[in-house]
XYZ file of N, CA and C in Angstrom:
867
model
N -30.096 13.644 -124.441
C -30.236 14.407 -123.324
C -28.999 15.003 -122.853
N -28.932 16.332 -122.553
C -27.673 16.760 -122.110
C -27.339 16.511 -120.625
N -26.027 16.561 -120.277
C -25.656 16.300 -118.838
C -26.302 17.329 -118.007
N -26.540 17.003 -116.747
C -27.012 18.007 -115.834
C -25.997 19.111 -115.423
N -26.540 20.354 -115.151
C -25.593 21.483 -114.882
C -25.643 21.765 -113.280
N -24.569 21.768 -112.612
C -24.610 22.114 -111.191
C -24.871 23.676 -110.963
N -25.847 24.048 -110.304
C -26.060 25.462 -110.139
C -25.880 25.872 -108.724
N -25.888 24.941 -107.758
C -25.693 25.213 -106.382
C -24.838 24.043 -105.852
N -23.760 24.354 -105.073
C -23.141 23.358 -104.394
C -22.673 23.881 -103.039
N -22.857 22.994 -102.060
C -22.583 23.262 -100.698
C -21.911 22.036 -99.996
N -21.258 22.294 -98.851
C -20.890 21.188 -97.944
C -21.988 20.540 -97.279
N -23.050 21.344 -97.016
C -24.203 20.784 -96.303
C -25.053 20.086 -97.283
N -25.937 19.109 -96.807
C -27.015 18.472 -97.669
C -28.072 19.412 -98.016
N -28.451 19.222 -99.351
C -29.468 20.152 -99.905
C -30.762 19.344 -100.156
N -31.888 19.903 -100.098
C -33.190 19.319 -100.242
C -34.216 20.335 -100.932
N -35.234 19.796 -101.527
C -36.411 20.520 -101.914
C -36.229 21.674 -102.626
N -35.707 21.565 -104.004
C -35.672 22.769 -104.885
C -37.092 23.260 -105.299
N -37.185 24.568 -105.413
C -38.405 25.164 -106.039
C -38.006 26.397 -106.732
N -38.845 26.795 -107.733
C -38.539 27.920 -108.570
C -39.730 28.975 -108.286
N -39.329 30.128 -108.203
C -40.328 31.293 -107.848
C -39.810 32.521 -108.523
N -40.620 33.051 -109.452
C -40.232 34.277 -110.200
C -38.787 34.193 -110.926
N -38.361 33.137 -111.412
C -37.129 32.905 -112.087
C -35.987 32.609 -111.155
N -36.245 32.506 -109.892
C -35.119 32.121 -108.909
C -35.423 30.788 -108.338
N -34.303 30.066 -108.124
C -34.473 28.731 -107.533
C -33.986 28.708 -106.099
N -34.723 28.118 -105.229
C -34.394 28.047 -103.843
C -34.250 26.620 -103.397
N -33.312 26.267 -102.474
C -33.077 24.988 -102.048
C -32.882 25.164 -100.422
N -33.353 24.175 -99.685
C -33.022 24.122 -98.161
C -31.768 23.296 -97.988
N -30.978 24.017 -97.040
C -29.572 23.372 -96.706
C -29.776 22.823 -95.263
N -29.201 21.669 -94.932
C -29.344 21.168 -93.591
C -28.679 22.027 -92.596
N -27.934 22.972 -92.948
C -27.139 23.833 -92.056
C -28.026 25.004 -91.587
N -29.263 25.145 -92.178
C -30.278 26.083 -91.903
C -30.378 27.197 -92.856
N -29.568 27.180 -93.832
C -29.729 28.128 -94.850
C -30.736 27.900 -95.929
N -31.568 28.957 -96.285
C -32.427 28.803 -97.477
C -31.697 29.633 -98.618
N -31.192 28.901 -99.574
C -30.383 29.380 -100.645
C -31.164 29.810 -101.841
N -30.874 31.017 -102.378
C -31.463 31.566 -103.607
C -30.419 31.488 -104.634
N -30.827 31.006 -105.920
C -29.889 31.058 -107.088
C -30.590 31.812 -108.037
N -30.026 32.843 -108.556
C -30.713 33.783 -109.534
C -29.708 34.580 -110.298
N -29.934 34.517 -111.620
C -28.902 35.249 -112.543
C -27.444 34.881 -112.324
N -27.395 33.571 -112.097
C -26.074 32.868 -111.941
C -25.290 33.254 -110.683
N -26.027 33.762 -109.697
C -25.479 34.113 -108.389
C -26.259 33.329 -107.332
N -25.490 32.984 -106.357
C -26.080 32.276 -105.077
C -25.762 33.069 -103.888
N -26.974 33.170 -103.152
C -27.018 33.881 -101.876
C -27.789 33.204 -100.763
N -27.485 33.335 -99.534
C -28.335 32.945 -98.485
C -29.563 33.968 -98.295
N -30.726 33.385 -98.648
C -31.868 34.240 -98.877
C -32.427 34.556 -97.271
N -32.452 33.496 -96.489
C -32.720 33.677 -95.026
C -32.176 32.413 -94.428
N -32.196 32.397 -92.978
C -31.655 31.357 -92.205
C -32.680 30.928 -91.292
N -32.778 29.574 -91.037
C -33.619 29.201 -89.793
C -32.804 28.267 -88.857
N -33.262 28.252 -87.742
C -32.488 27.357 -86.691
C -32.790 25.870 -87.130
N -31.760 24.965 -86.769
C -32.049 23.614 -86.945
C -31.922 23.127 -88.434
N -32.848 22.318 -88.719
C -32.591 21.499 -90.185
C -33.798 21.704 -90.925
N -33.930 22.756 -91.916
C -34.978 22.860 -92.861
C -34.889 21.631 -93.864
N -35.962 20.964 -94.126
C -35.887 19.798 -94.983
C -36.749 19.992 -96.220
N -37.712 20.863 -96.185
C -38.430 21.234 -97.406
C -38.948 22.579 -97.328
N -39.192 23.309 -98.496
C -39.735 24.678 -98.518
C -40.643 24.879 -99.521
N -41.758 25.674 -99.380
C -42.669 25.975 -100.336
C -42.968 27.521 -100.143
N -43.390 28.134 -101.200
C -43.746 29.472 -101.222
C -45.093 29.862 -101.697
N -45.848 30.595 -101.016
C -47.084 31.185 -101.392
C -46.767 32.530 -102.035
N -46.583 32.517 -103.392
C -46.085 33.674 -104.140
C -47.079 34.885 -104.017
N -48.261 34.571 -104.039
C -49.323 35.591 -103.945
C -49.099 36.435 -102.607
N -48.935 35.674 -101.497
C -48.854 36.418 -100.310
C -47.424 36.617 -99.801
N -46.467 36.108 -100.609
C -45.020 36.221 -100.329
C -44.696 35.555 -98.961
N -45.111 34.438 -98.808
C -44.961 33.751 -97.556
C -44.313 32.325 -97.857
N -43.181 32.119 -97.141
C -42.363 30.840 -97.174
C -42.806 29.891 -96.061
N -43.022 28.613 -96.387
C -43.302 27.606 -95.366
C -42.056 26.589 -95.342
N -41.810 26.354 -94.130
C -40.519 25.443 -93.954
C -40.957 24.241 -93.126
N -40.530 23.002 -93.628
C -40.621 21.864 -92.857
C -39.238 21.750 -92.184
N -39.277 21.911 -90.756
C -38.138 21.913 -89.970
C -38.074 20.489 -89.373
N -37.185 19.650 -89.758
C -37.142 18.276 -89.287
C -36.805 18.241 -87.806
N -35.683 19.032 -87.447
C -35.138 18.936 -86.024
C -36.076 19.622 -85.139
N -36.779 20.691 -85.453
C -37.615 21.377 -84.661
C -39.050 20.729 -84.539
N -39.244 19.812 -85.352
C -40.439 18.931 -85.460
C -41.670 19.931 -85.617
N -41.604 20.832 -86.678
C -42.674 21.680 -86.810
C -42.608 22.241 -88.423
N -43.805 22.765 -88.819
C -43.788 23.505 -90.049
C -43.705 25.069 -89.602
N -42.715 25.864 -90.138
C -42.442 27.272 -89.759
C -42.967 27.970 -90.978
N -43.238 29.405 -90.712
C -43.713 30.375 -91.567
C -42.852 31.621 -91.555
N -42.568 31.981 -92.689
C -41.609 33.204 -92.893
C -42.249 34.157 -93.884
N -42.561 35.355 -93.390
C -43.245 36.387 -94.325
C -42.153 37.400 -94.876
N -42.243 37.499 -96.197
C -41.196 38.477 -96.807
C -41.798 39.867 -96.632
N -41.606 40.341 -95.592
C -42.033 41.813 -95.311
C -40.898 42.616 -94.707
N -40.865 43.686 -95.253
C -39.631 44.591 -94.925
C -39.722 44.921 -93.392
N -40.794 44.935 -92.781
C -41.007 45.274 -91.538
C -41.174 44.123 -90.487
N -41.138 42.875 -91.034
C -41.303 41.700 -90.247
C -40.609 40.621 -90.845
N -39.429 40.116 -90.330
C -38.654 38.987 -90.883
C -38.684 37.885 -89.865
N -39.706 37.815 -89.016
C -39.780 36.849 -88.041
C -40.133 35.459 -88.549
N -39.440 34.394 -88.109
C -39.829 33.053 -88.503
C -40.513 32.440 -87.382
N -41.788 31.943 -87.680
C -42.657 31.464 -86.481
C -42.989 30.044 -86.716
N -43.162 29.226 -85.521
C -43.624 27.799 -85.669
C -45.069 27.937 -85.950
N -45.488 27.167 -86.987
C -46.769 27.282 -87.520
C -47.711 26.021 -87.176
N -47.143 24.922 -87.384
C -47.694 23.670 -86.922
C -46.790 22.768 -86.330
N -46.967 22.290 -85.072
C -46.024 21.549 -84.318
C -46.614 20.235 -83.621
N -48.047 20.168 -83.904
C -48.671 18.912 -83.274
C -49.925 18.529 -84.011
N -50.344 17.391 -83.721
C -51.540 16.772 -84.264
C -52.403 16.050 -83.058
N -53.513 16.744 -82.801
C -54.439 16.430 -81.649
C -53.612 16.124 -80.369
N -52.750 17.055 -80.110
C -51.937 17.019 -78.786
C -50.738 16.346 -78.800
N -50.460 15.582 -79.970
C -49.181 14.787 -80.071
C -48.222 15.491 -80.899
N -46.897 15.512 -80.457
C -45.998 16.335 -81.348
C -45.600 15.472 -82.646
N -45.237 16.398 -83.520
C -44.910 15.829 -84.940
C -43.555 14.968 -84.712
N -43.337 14.029 -85.641
C -42.091 13.267 -85.522
C -40.888 14.134 -86.080
N -41.326 14.899 -87.108
C -40.279 15.731 -87.838
C -40.747 15.739 -89.334
N -41.387 16.893 -89.715
C -41.823 17.014 -91.063
C -40.845 16.875 -92.089
N -41.161 16.100 -93.292
C -40.228 15.687 -94.361
C -40.427 16.663 -95.441
N -41.521 16.540 -96.144
C -41.827 17.363 -97.371
C -43.066 18.108 -97.329
N -43.198 19.172 -98.064
C -44.410 20.021 -98.128
C -44.998 19.973 -99.501
N -46.222 20.187 -99.505
C -46.896 20.396 -100.840
C -48.058 21.455 -100.597
N -47.843 22.688 -101.339
C -48.771 23.680 -101.190
C -49.884 23.771 -102.403
N -51.084 23.743 -101.973
C -52.141 23.816 -102.984
C -52.924 25.172 -102.823
N -52.594 26.130 -103.582
C -53.351 27.254 -103.415
C -54.805 27.213 -103.790
N -55.030 26.490 -104.750
C -56.526 26.151 -105.243
C -57.313 25.722 -104.053
N -56.855 24.728 -103.197
C -57.547 24.267 -102.136
C -57.281 24.883 -100.854
N -56.419 25.879 -100.884
C -55.899 26.766 -99.667
C -55.472 25.763 -98.628
N -54.618 24.687 -98.989
C -54.223 23.852 -98.116
C -52.654 23.567 -98.189
N -52.032 23.114 -97.209
C -50.680 22.597 -97.160
C -50.646 21.265 -96.717
N -50.125 20.376 -97.530
C -49.951 18.963 -97.192
C -48.519 18.691 -96.728
N -48.329 17.754 -95.817
C -46.965 17.474 -95.470
C -46.819 16.104 -94.907
N -45.600 15.415 -95.299
C -45.317 14.104 -94.718
C -44.625 14.347 -93.376
N -44.760 13.515 -92.386
C -44.157 13.364 -91.159
C -43.499 12.130 -90.955
N -42.119 12.089 -91.192
C -41.450 10.938 -91.083
C -40.445 10.741 -90.019
N -40.027 11.916 -89.326
C -38.933 11.893 -88.279
C -37.725 11.729 -89.075
N -36.616 11.691 -88.379
C -35.147 11.541 -88.948
C -35.092 10.270 -89.656
N -34.191 10.257 -90.646
C -33.920 9.059 -91.427
C -33.725 7.872 -90.557
N -34.572 6.829 -90.820
C -34.496 5.613 -90.039
C -35.475 5.428 -88.876
N -36.060 6.668 -88.488
C -36.826 6.556 -87.311
C -38.270 5.733 -87.614
N -38.772 5.959 -88.904
C -39.941 5.242 -89.151
C -39.654 4.193 -90.212
N -38.664 3.364 -90.088
C -38.188 2.255 -91.005
C -39.424 1.144 -90.990
N -39.194 0.103 -91.779
C -40.277 -0.814 -91.992
C -40.474 -1.674 -90.737
N -39.746 -1.487 -89.706
C -40.019 -2.254 -88.486
C -40.740 -1.302 -87.530
N -40.953 -0.061 -87.859
C -41.731 0.989 -87.029
C -42.362 1.884 -87.965
N -43.448 1.435 -88.611
C -44.182 2.161 -89.624
C -45.094 3.294 -88.849
N -44.569 4.449 -88.489
C -45.330 5.307 -87.686
C -45.395 6.858 -88.389
N -45.034 6.746 -89.635
C -45.095 7.996 -90.462
C -46.500 8.347 -90.848
N -46.610 9.668 -91.216
C -48.053 10.010 -91.548
C -48.042 11.024 -92.711
N -49.218 11.225 -93.363
C -49.436 12.310 -94.222
C -50.538 13.199 -93.717
N -50.342 14.617 -93.516
C -51.391 15.416 -92.938
C -51.735 16.564 -93.985
N -52.864 17.200 -93.850
C -53.344 18.181 -94.591
C -53.827 19.377 -93.612
N -53.363 20.526 -93.726
C -53.772 21.630 -92.970
C -54.396 22.719 -93.854
N -55.626 23.312 -93.315
C -56.320 24.280 -93.874
C -55.539 25.703 -93.542
N -55.153 26.528 -94.457
C -54.398 27.638 -94.264
C -55.243 28.838 -93.645
N -56.620 28.627 -93.839
C -57.485 29.680 -93.394
C -57.874 29.446 -91.974
N -58.369 28.200 -91.573
C -58.820 28.100 -90.197
C -57.788 27.309 -89.372
N -56.550 26.912 -89.974
C -55.585 26.245 -89.310
C -55.907 24.899 -88.703
N -56.971 24.265 -89.166
C -57.316 22.881 -88.801
C -56.397 21.817 -89.545
N -55.945 20.926 -88.789
C -55.120 19.825 -89.411
C -55.828 18.426 -89.303
N -55.798 17.762 -90.402
C -56.375 16.310 -90.531
C -55.193 15.381 -90.984
N -55.477 14.095 -90.630
C -54.564 13.124 -91.189
C -55.171 12.338 -92.343
N -54.469 12.277 -93.469
C -54.916 11.476 -94.516
C -54.411 9.999 -94.531
N -53.376 9.917 -93.748
C -52.733 8.567 -93.299
C -51.943 8.658 -92.182
N -52.393 8.074 -91.038
C -51.971 8.229 -89.621
C -51.222 7.223 -89.062
N -49.884 7.464 -88.800
C -49.057 6.600 -88.125
C -48.965 5.078 -88.760
N -48.975 5.159 -90.023
C -48.937 3.804 -90.720
C -47.885 3.826 -91.935
N -47.166 4.841 -91.987
C -46.208 4.781 -93.212
C -44.786 4.601 -92.748
N -43.919 3.942 -93.665
C -42.464 3.824 -93.420
C -41.717 4.784 -94.157
N -41.238 5.818 -93.365
C -40.533 6.945 -94.001
C -41.141 7.505 -95.192
N -42.267 8.300 -94.992
C -42.910 8.941 -96.040
C -42.041 10.204 -96.358
N -41.766 10.363 -97.623
C -40.802 11.514 -97.972
C -41.566 12.437 -98.935
N -41.012 12.472 -100.231
C -41.515 13.374 -101.185
C -42.944 13.310 -101.571
N -43.582 14.423 -101.867
C -45.056 14.361 -102.314
C -45.176 15.434 -103.341
N -46.082 15.124 -104.218
C -46.544 16.106 -105.361
C -47.812 15.929 -105.727
N -48.327 16.761 -106.358
C -49.918 16.913 -106.850
C -50.054 16.825 -108.322
N -50.929 16.151 -108.859
C -51.308 16.069 -110.215
C -51.913 17.313 -110.701
N -51.850 17.580 -111.982
C -52.356 18.750 -112.412
C -53.872 19.091 -112.226
N -54.552 17.962 -111.956
C -55.977 18.153 -111.734
C -56.279 18.626 -110.230
N -55.165 18.782 -109.492
C -55.381 19.239 -108.152
C -56.044 18.304 -107.167
N -56.394 17.108 -107.700
C -57.136 16.109 -106.881
C -56.406 14.749 -106.645
N -55.229 14.668 -107.121
C -54.472 13.507 -106.908
C -53.073 13.871 -106.301
N -52.834 13.175 -105.200
C -51.458 13.349 -104.607
C -50.610 12.025 -104.675
N -49.373 12.179 -104.957
C -48.416 11.121 -105.055
C -47.471 11.176 -103.845
N -47.281 10.120 -103.135
C -46.264 10.062 -101.961
C -45.321 9.067 -102.093
N -44.058 9.384 -101.866
C -42.966 8.485 -101.819
C -42.857 7.820 -100.370
N -43.181 6.560 -100.353
C -42.904 5.757 -99.167
C -41.720 5.000 -99.293
N -40.607 5.734 -98.853
C -39.248 5.305 -99.073
C -38.979 3.921 -98.482
N -39.430 3.726 -97.238
C -39.124 2.499 -96.539
C -39.638 1.346 -97.116
N -40.835 1.364 -97.878
C -41.379 0.162 -98.628
C -41.129 0.281 -100.105
N -40.241 1.170 -100.540
C -39.966 1.239 -101.984
C -41.031 1.228 -102.750
N -41.978 2.299 -102.609
C -43.166 2.305 -103.410
C -43.726 3.764 -103.413
N -44.689 3.975 -104.370
C -45.424 5.320 -104.440
C -46.947 4.929 -104.125
N -47.505 5.779 -103.324
C -48.891 5.718 -102.821
C -49.676 6.870 -103.693
N -50.792 6.661 -104.069
C -51.588 7.623 -104.717
C -52.879 7.901 -103.787
N -53.172 9.155 -103.580
C -54.217 9.672 -102.801
C -55.168 10.372 -103.790
N -56.375 9.905 -103.878
C -57.308 10.531 -104.891
C -58.479 11.151 -104.061
N -58.771 12.434 -104.296
C -59.992 13.126 -103.729
C -61.229 12.825 -104.339
N -61.996 11.947 -103.735
C -63.071 11.454 -104.378
C -64.262 12.454 -104.093
N -64.277 12.946 -102.946
C -65.360 14.007 -102.495
C -64.565 15.046 -101.783
N -65.250 16.236 -101.439
C -64.619 17.310 -100.822
C -63.918 16.758 -99.377
N -62.726 16.856 -99.226
C -61.946 16.663 -98.041
C -61.843 15.119 -97.757
N -62.265 14.378 -98.691
C -62.301 12.814 -98.474
C -61.179 12.304 -99.617
N -60.231 11.718 -99.023
C -59.172 10.958 -99.896
C -59.033 9.491 -99.595
N -58.952 8.807 -100.713
C -58.734 7.269 -100.674
C -57.417 7.137 -101.331
N -56.620 6.166 -100.709
C -55.234 6.003 -101.177
C -55.016 4.363 -101.301
N -54.107 4.042 -102.150
C -53.579 2.623 -102.448
C -52.199 2.723 -102.967
N -51.597 1.619 -103.139
C -50.297 1.390 -103.707
C -50.449 1.705 -105.301
N -49.650 2.614 -105.776
C -49.883 3.035 -107.165
C -48.586 2.305 -107.843
N -47.459 2.313 -107.465
C -46.204 1.867 -108.034
C -45.413 1.137 -106.955
N -45.109 -0.183 -107.198
C -44.236 -0.842 -106.300
C -42.919 -1.161 -107.080
N -41.823 -0.559 -106.437
C -40.457 -0.716 -107.183
C -39.874 -2.070 -106.654
N -38.804 -2.353 -107.516
C -37.818 -3.432 -106.978
C -36.439 -2.795 -107.425
N -35.553 -3.034 -106.396
C -34.226 -2.479 -106.540
C -34.137 -1.090 -106.116
N -32.903 -0.704 -105.726
C -32.638 0.677 -105.150
C -33.289 0.722 -103.791
N -32.797 1.670 -102.995
C -33.255 1.874 -101.586
C -34.787 2.319 -101.527
N -35.160 3.268 -102.329
C -36.521 3.551 -102.357
C -36.629 5.077 -102.945
N -37.900 5.395 -103.427
C -38.253 6.611 -103.911
C -38.067 7.831 -102.769
N -37.446 8.865 -103.100
C -37.350 9.980 -102.195
C -37.907 11.240 -102.572
N -38.294 11.502 -103.931
C -38.843 12.733 -104.389
C -39.675 12.363 -105.584
N -40.725 13.265 -105.982
C -41.396 13.003 -107.249
C -41.914 14.371 -107.588
N -42.241 14.459 -108.884
C -42.766 15.655 -109.443
C -43.598 15.418 -110.757
N -44.646 16.068 -110.996
C -45.519 15.946 -112.160
C -45.194 16.993 -113.209
N -44.983 16.615 -114.381
C -44.654 17.571 -115.459
C -46.067 18.122 -115.997
N -45.760 19.135 -116.895
C -46.998 19.830 -117.495
C -47.770 19.005 -118.223
N -47.216 17.923 -118.698
C -47.925 16.820 -119.616
C -48.434 15.706 -118.682
N -48.381 15.863 -117.480
C -49.083 14.893 -116.543
C -48.168 13.504 -116.413
N -46.835 13.651 -116.703
C -46.022 12.559 -116.548
C -45.479 12.653 -115.010
N -45.335 11.471 -114.327
C -44.798 11.378 -113.022
C -43.366 11.050 -112.991
N -42.504 11.897 -112.554
C -41.076 11.671 -112.423
C -40.662 11.285 -110.951
N -39.933 10.206 -110.654
C -39.656 9.762 -109.427
C -38.225 9.616 -109.389
N -37.606 10.332 -108.270
C -36.145 10.124 -107.893
C -35.960 8.945 -107.018
N -35.317 7.923 -107.516
C -35.101 6.506 -106.799
C -33.846 6.666 -106.114
N -33.753 6.965 -104.822
C -32.554 7.139 -103.950
C -31.813 5.797 -103.847
N -30.485 5.857 -103.914
C -29.637 4.738 -103.568
C -28.395 5.305 -102.966
N -27.839 4.581 -102.033
C -26.559 4.932 -101.413
C -25.377 4.898 -102.343
N -24.460 5.831 -102.180
C -23.401 5.949 -102.898
C -22.358 4.823 -102.725
N -22.419 4.153 -101.562
C -21.655 2.862 -101.468
C -22.135 1.689 -102.357
N -23.293 1.838 -102.775
C -23.904 0.739 -103.596
C -23.763 0.991 -105.102
N -23.969 2.108 -105.573
C -24.002 2.596 -106.994
C -23.448 3.792 -107.250
N -22.910 4.087 -108.351
C -22.363 5.406 -108.812
C -23.595 6.302 -109.507
N -24.623 5.688 -109.910
C -25.494 6.309 -110.841
C -26.781 6.518 -110.150
N -27.413 7.680 -110.450
C -28.591 8.072 -110.058
C -29.764 7.593 -111.077
N -31.022 7.487 -110.544
C -32.097 7.029 -111.480
C -33.341 7.812 -111.273
N -33.903 8.425 -112.313
C -35.156 8.990 -112.316
C -36.147 8.232 -113.198
N -37.248 7.520 -112.721
C -38.164 6.865 -113.496
C -39.349 7.597 -113.843
N -39.887 7.479 -115.097
C -40.971 8.303 -115.671
C -42.175 7.456 -115.858
N -43.306 7.774 -115.370
C -44.570 7.062 -115.514
C -45.740 7.852 -116.134
N -46.601 7.228 -116.937
C -47.594 7.953 -117.505
C -48.793 7.839 -116.528
N -49.954 8.342 -116.889
C -51.059 8.303 -115.925
C -51.709 7.059 -115.555
N -51.257 5.866 -116.327
C -51.747 4.758 -115.818
C -50.680 4.004 -115.037
N -49.783 4.666 -114.448
C -48.647 3.996 -113.799
C -47.766 3.117 -114.591
N -47.632 3.413 -115.886
C -46.815 2.595 -116.820
C -45.356 3.163 -116.802
N -44.285 2.504 -116.664
C -43.060 3.118 -116.724
C -42.626 3.259 -118.259
N -42.458 4.489 -118.662
C -42.209 4.720 -119.999
C -40.841 5.259 -120.320
N -40.111 5.597 -119.188
C -38.630 6.127 -119.540
C -37.909 5.967 -118.207
N -36.733 5.928 -118.322
C -35.817 6.068 -117.164
C -34.598 6.898 -117.474
N -34.258 7.732 -116.600
C -33.127 8.821 -116.830
C -31.949 8.396 -115.817
N -30.912 8.003 -116.489
C -29.605 7.684 -115.630
C -28.795 8.973 -115.432
N -28.436 9.152 -114.191
C -27.619 10.316 -113.903
C -26.202 9.800 -113.330
N -25.221 9.645 -114.119
C -23.879 9.146 -113.729
C -23.373 10.114 -112.488
N -22.916 9.515 -111.530
C -22.258 10.155 -110.378
C -23.126 10.768 -109.462
N -24.480 10.739 -109.612
C -25.438 11.260 -108.718
C -26.461 10.311 -108.219
N -26.167 9.442 -107.300
C -26.959 8.261 -106.944
C -28.052 8.749 -105.721
N -27.596 9.771 -104.830
C -28.414 10.029 -103.762
C -29.334 11.290 -103.974
N -30.311 10.959 -104.745
C -31.241 11.992 -105.194
C -32.329 12.239 -104.066
N -32.527 13.556 -103.798
C -33.408 13.862 -102.710
C -34.558 14.832 -103.066
N -34.429 15.366 -104.167
C -35.551 16.530 -104.425
C -35.706 16.657 -105.952
N -37.021 16.945 -106.290
C -37.188 17.197 -107.808
C -38.223 18.392 -107.836
N -38.124 19.149 -108.815
C -39.135 20.169 -109.109
C -38.927 20.630 -110.598
N -39.989 20.800 -111.228
C -40.070 21.360 -112.591
C -39.989 22.829 -112.592
N -39.406 23.467 -113.588
C -39.427 24.902 -113.663
C -40.798 25.337 -114.132
N -41.205 26.445 -113.488
C -42.555 27.076 -113.871
C -42.522 27.810 -115.227
N -41.372 28.393 -115.457
C -41.177 29.224 -116.668
C -40.698 28.457 -117.827
N -39.964 27.404 -117.526
C -39.589 26.473 -118.632
C -39.862 24.964 -118.218
N -40.926 24.633 -118.626
C -41.487 23.281 -118.173
C -40.664 22.061 -118.597
N -39.689 22.330 -119.511
C -38.671 21.233 -119.916
C -37.482 21.030 -118.929
N -37.343 22.087 -117.961
C -36.358 22.014 -117.094
C -36.596 21.368 -115.687
N -35.782 20.516 -115.322
C -36.152 19.785 -113.940
C -34.950 20.154 -112.950
N -35.275 20.513 -111.883
C -34.315 20.958 -110.796
C -34.246 19.655 -109.853
N -33.051 19.229 -109.514
C -32.688 18.069 -108.708
C -31.786 18.309 -107.583
N -31.983 17.901 -106.366
C -30.999 17.986 -105.349
C -30.459 16.561 -105.155
N -29.084 16.540 -104.842
C -28.405 15.251 -104.750
C -27.320 15.480 -103.592
N -27.019 14.440 -102.844
C -26.113 14.566 -101.763
C -25.013 13.535 -101.519
N -24.532 12.949 -102.621
C -23.515 11.788 -102.454
C -22.233 12.233 -102.006
N -21.694 13.428 -102.264
C -20.572 13.947 -101.837
C -20.669 15.246 -101.087
N -20.862 16.272 -101.984
C -21.409 17.683 -101.538
C -22.866 17.724 -101.700
N -23.552 18.622 -101.057
C -24.974 18.916 -101.393
C -24.875 19.727 -102.778
N -25.714 19.210 -103.711
C -25.761 19.872 -105.072
C -27.201 20.085 -105.554
N -27.437 21.214 -106.214
C -28.719 21.322 -106.897
C -28.360 21.422 -108.422
N -28.996 20.440 -109.173
C -28.716 20.318 -110.591
C -29.824 20.877 -111.419
N -29.424 21.319 -112.572
C -30.444 21.690 -113.552
C -30.382 20.724 -114.820
N -31.495 20.136 -115.113
C -31.543 19.166 -116.188
C -32.495 19.520 -117.287
N -32.184 19.543 -118.609
C -33.171 19.682 -119.652
C -33.682 18.364 -119.991
N -34.989 18.202 -119.832
C -35.637 16.816 -119.831
C -36.347 16.767 -121.291
N -35.945 15.858 -122.049
C -36.550 15.561 -123.402
C -37.821 14.714 -123.068
N -39.060 15.234 -123.438
C -40.249 14.446 -123.143
C -40.223 13.143 -123.918
N -40.604 12.027 -123.338
C -40.793 10.763 -124.160
C -41.675 10.984 -125.294
N -41.476 10.125 -126.275
C -42.267 10.210 -127.538
C -43.672 10.067 -127.169
N -44.581 10.732 -127.900
C -45.929 10.771 -127.597
C -46.605 9.386 -127.666
N -46.073 8.457 -128.585
C -46.647 7.178 -128.696
C -46.353 6.483 -127.326
N -45.285 6.757 -126.721
C -44.912 5.962 -125.437
C -45.764 6.700 -124.287
N -45.924 8.002 -124.329
C -46.739 8.679 -123.232
C -48.137 8.098 -123.323
N -48.667 7.796 -124.566
C -50.084 7.345 -124.664
C -50.315 5.854 -124.377
N -49.182 5.193 -124.191
C -49.259 3.772 -124.218
C -50.222 3.350 -123.013
N -51.037 2.270 -123.380
C -52.051 1.684 -122.471
C -53.080 2.657 -122.005
N -53.339 3.770 -122.827
C -54.320 4.667 -122.389
C -55.718 4.149 -122.855
């Protein structure tokens, strides 16, 4: 496997890489939404406070932003006549959000899912008050899939079946899996319990249904980053070591090139990395099926 390539580098921390129409976008803690395209980096738009995650509805040209400091989900329409950023979701049943962490957009279900963790440390294991919410984009109703019971819920991703959600519960060093058994009904349990490192911070599902998990660790503890790979039975089939990149915060696969993985990391400067991923051998992928 080749070494990762740095495609974006900032003084500010970076999170939540996504790829849309060949361009890569990342959220910077200083408020910038950065676009990288054709080997050029620009500030695509700017939001107040601290954007922590971004997703784009490419069909409708709408960006959704999880703004940690403003404690809300924001909406930005790519319209020449309207570049206003509006607060879209800022409460649940009259209670303010703690601070949204990560977004998951499901066009098939017309839903946006988001973890609500608050700032780093606010929902630690001695104060498990984090949540996972789902909002219907048509009628704007919001429901809780896990309410005030999670320890720093961070990255989330969806399986290719559009019925399975994986959630990084960083504070308890584990992955939870939510399965849609019936319409609008999800059941969840512990899917992977890790040992070692601080905790999972981001996850992504490949085109071959393998789960990639970014396992965050402080740079004071180790120099190396770690991405663990699991098959559909939750069996660890590969581990990717990233020397000098321990503080991994975001993962996303390329849409146009499924073997390319985009990674955000913040141990010194904020960086977005591009990594060509070699799929594990099929015999390993199929292990324990």
